[in-house]
Amino acid sequence: MNTGQIISGAGHIGLIGWLLFGGSLRTDPLPLDVMQVTAVTSEEYADIVSGAAQPSDTEEIAPPAPLESPAVPQDTPDLTSEADPAPDTPQPDPAPEAAPDPAPQPPVPAEQAEVSDEAPVIEPPSEDMAALRPDPSLRPVPRPAERVAPQQVAPPEPDTQVDDVVREEAVPDEAAETPREEAESTAPEAAATEIVTEAEQPAPSKSVRPRSRPNRPAPAPEPAPETQTAEAEPAPQPDPAPQPKPAPQPEPEPEPAAPAADTAGIEDALAAALGGTSDTPTPSAPAGPPLTAGEKEGMRLAVQSCWNIGALSSEALATVVTVAFELTEDARPIDGTIRMIDATGGSSGAAKQAYEAARRAIIRCGARGFALPVEKYASWRNVELVFNPESKRIK
């Protein structure tokens, strides 16, 4: 057996034996009350009872003393049985005679309403007053900041010193007991919750409505051919000799044909009017001044906002592609003209993947037309954009 078990068993046995034989379970007896009594017989008890003094039944009880009547005061009035006289009651005035009921009036006939066959005249509604339309609120624009923090911090005032602790400017008070040192106001540096890129700049909210295409000039009217008429020469007068019949009149000569040069000029004028062999150039869209830097930047940011490069591979992100396309007069891209003219920095598969991402951005953002001036259509008709996924820049 284990030594611990032996020690535990011996201890338990000793404890139980001490409880049983040591007297710990015994209780002390309760104390008894002792009283001394004397034993007597019945005869002795009868003698004791009979010897006690019995009360006398013949004792007379004295009657109580009579009560004295209270003294009657001298000024008490005499009471008589005669009733007091009744007070005088005023008699009510006699009621006036009721007036006779008035004779009933004959009923008044109700007036009949006038009925007209004419239709009622409906007044025209008042003209609606023009209400001023409230100015549309500006589109919220994320505020760029050089520092990124969990909470957005507004930029401090120009004269405020940058510090992590916000402290108001303290001015020394001469009336104070303890002079207060002058302290400059401090504020934390401006911070934003995310990095604001150029792609997050919103596009212009308004765009110029495209102008209509100029009408083709009407054809010039066909000039009438010039004709030359020859006057007939008068016939020679006959001799004044008498003749039985009048002299016959000569027939007029036929009109001479127009010169060949005049016929050729008419044909040239007709061909010029019909546009067959005309040397006049066809009117084209006005060239206008070149695009400004702001107009180019607006189109670049519009395309960049739709450019998604999250699904490109690592090799495609390092590939720079140049895409060319044409625009209609309403500034919408023509799908069939979108093409890749150059690619650098990757394989053909990576270049194709980068080109497809650029093509989707052009089609998606150009569905509603870019904000470009119509008078400069000749300047932005053909567009070339350079897509650099590595820096997410478009040129």
Phi, psi and omega in degrees: 000161180281147181296323179296320179294321180296314181297319180295318180295318180295321179296317180295318180296318179297321180295318180294319179296322179294324178292323183282316188253354182272356178084012181285336183267359180275153178240146178285144179290151180287147179290145182257140176273127183251131179229136179271128180233159177240133181269127178233158178270173181292325179294319180295324180292322179293322178294322181294321182288319182290333182283352180287148182289129178265143179289146181281134180274350186261007180291132181271144180259125182288138178290157181285153180290143180291149180278142178279137178283147181289151180286138181271128178293154184285328185271016179286127180290154178284138179266128178243164181264002180283141180278149178290147177294147181288142179289155179288125180257125180293138179279137178289151178292148178293142181291140179291155179290141181288138179286147179291149180294138179291154180290141180294137179277145177292145181294139179276127180293140180289141180287134179279136180288143179281128180249127181245143178279350182283142179288144179293147180271120180267125180287136179294146179295149179293149181293138179292135178279136180288130179258143179285128178283132180294148179294132180294141179288149180290146179290130181297135182241130178297137183272120180288148178211149181282341182245141179251128182222161178299328179242142181285135181238129179288149180295139180287170178291158184301324184273002184271136178280138182281126179203160180287336182258134178277123182222132178278157181289129181255132179250130181296136180253117182288332182282347182288152180293311178260120182298138180260129182289145178284131182228142179277152178284139180234154180207152179291159180290150180299140182215154178235157181280348180209165179280121180268114179262174179291337181290339181275359176289127184291152177286163179302139181283342180229149177226152181288134179291131181294142179280157180284155181290137180295144180288149177289136181297144181291145180294146180290144180294146182290124180289144179285135180293139178277132180242147178247131181248137179257132179282139180285138179284135180292145180288149179295139180289135179286165178295150181288015179289143179293132177229151181287330182242148177290152181290137180292142179278135179288147179288145179290148181287148179294156181290138179288150179290149179291152180296155181294328181295320180294321179295319179295323179294323178295317180295321179295320179295321178294319179294324178293323179292320180282349179080019182284305183237035182279142178268359181285127182290152180289134181296134181246174180295145181297136182289309178072179180287163179289166180291144177277169180295326179293322179292321177294319180295323178296318178292321180296317179292326179296317179290322182293330179292336179261002184273115182249115181245017182290334182264005182282150177283171181296323179289323179291329178292338179264009182256130178256123182241148175246123185242134177242148179199168180247154180241148173280178182292337175269020173064037176248137182288145175269118187300322184289345182263355181285123184210156177263124182254347180199148178209134180221148172097004182197178180283178181293323178295318178294322178295321179294320179295318178293324178294320180296321177296320178292322180295319178296323179295320180294316182291319183293315182280337180267008181296326180260001179092141178276157180277083181233143181290137182290326183292349178250030185300323180295337181278329182244019178293315178255125186236141173232127180237139178254119182257119179243096184294333185297319177254003181051053180236145177236131177247000000 
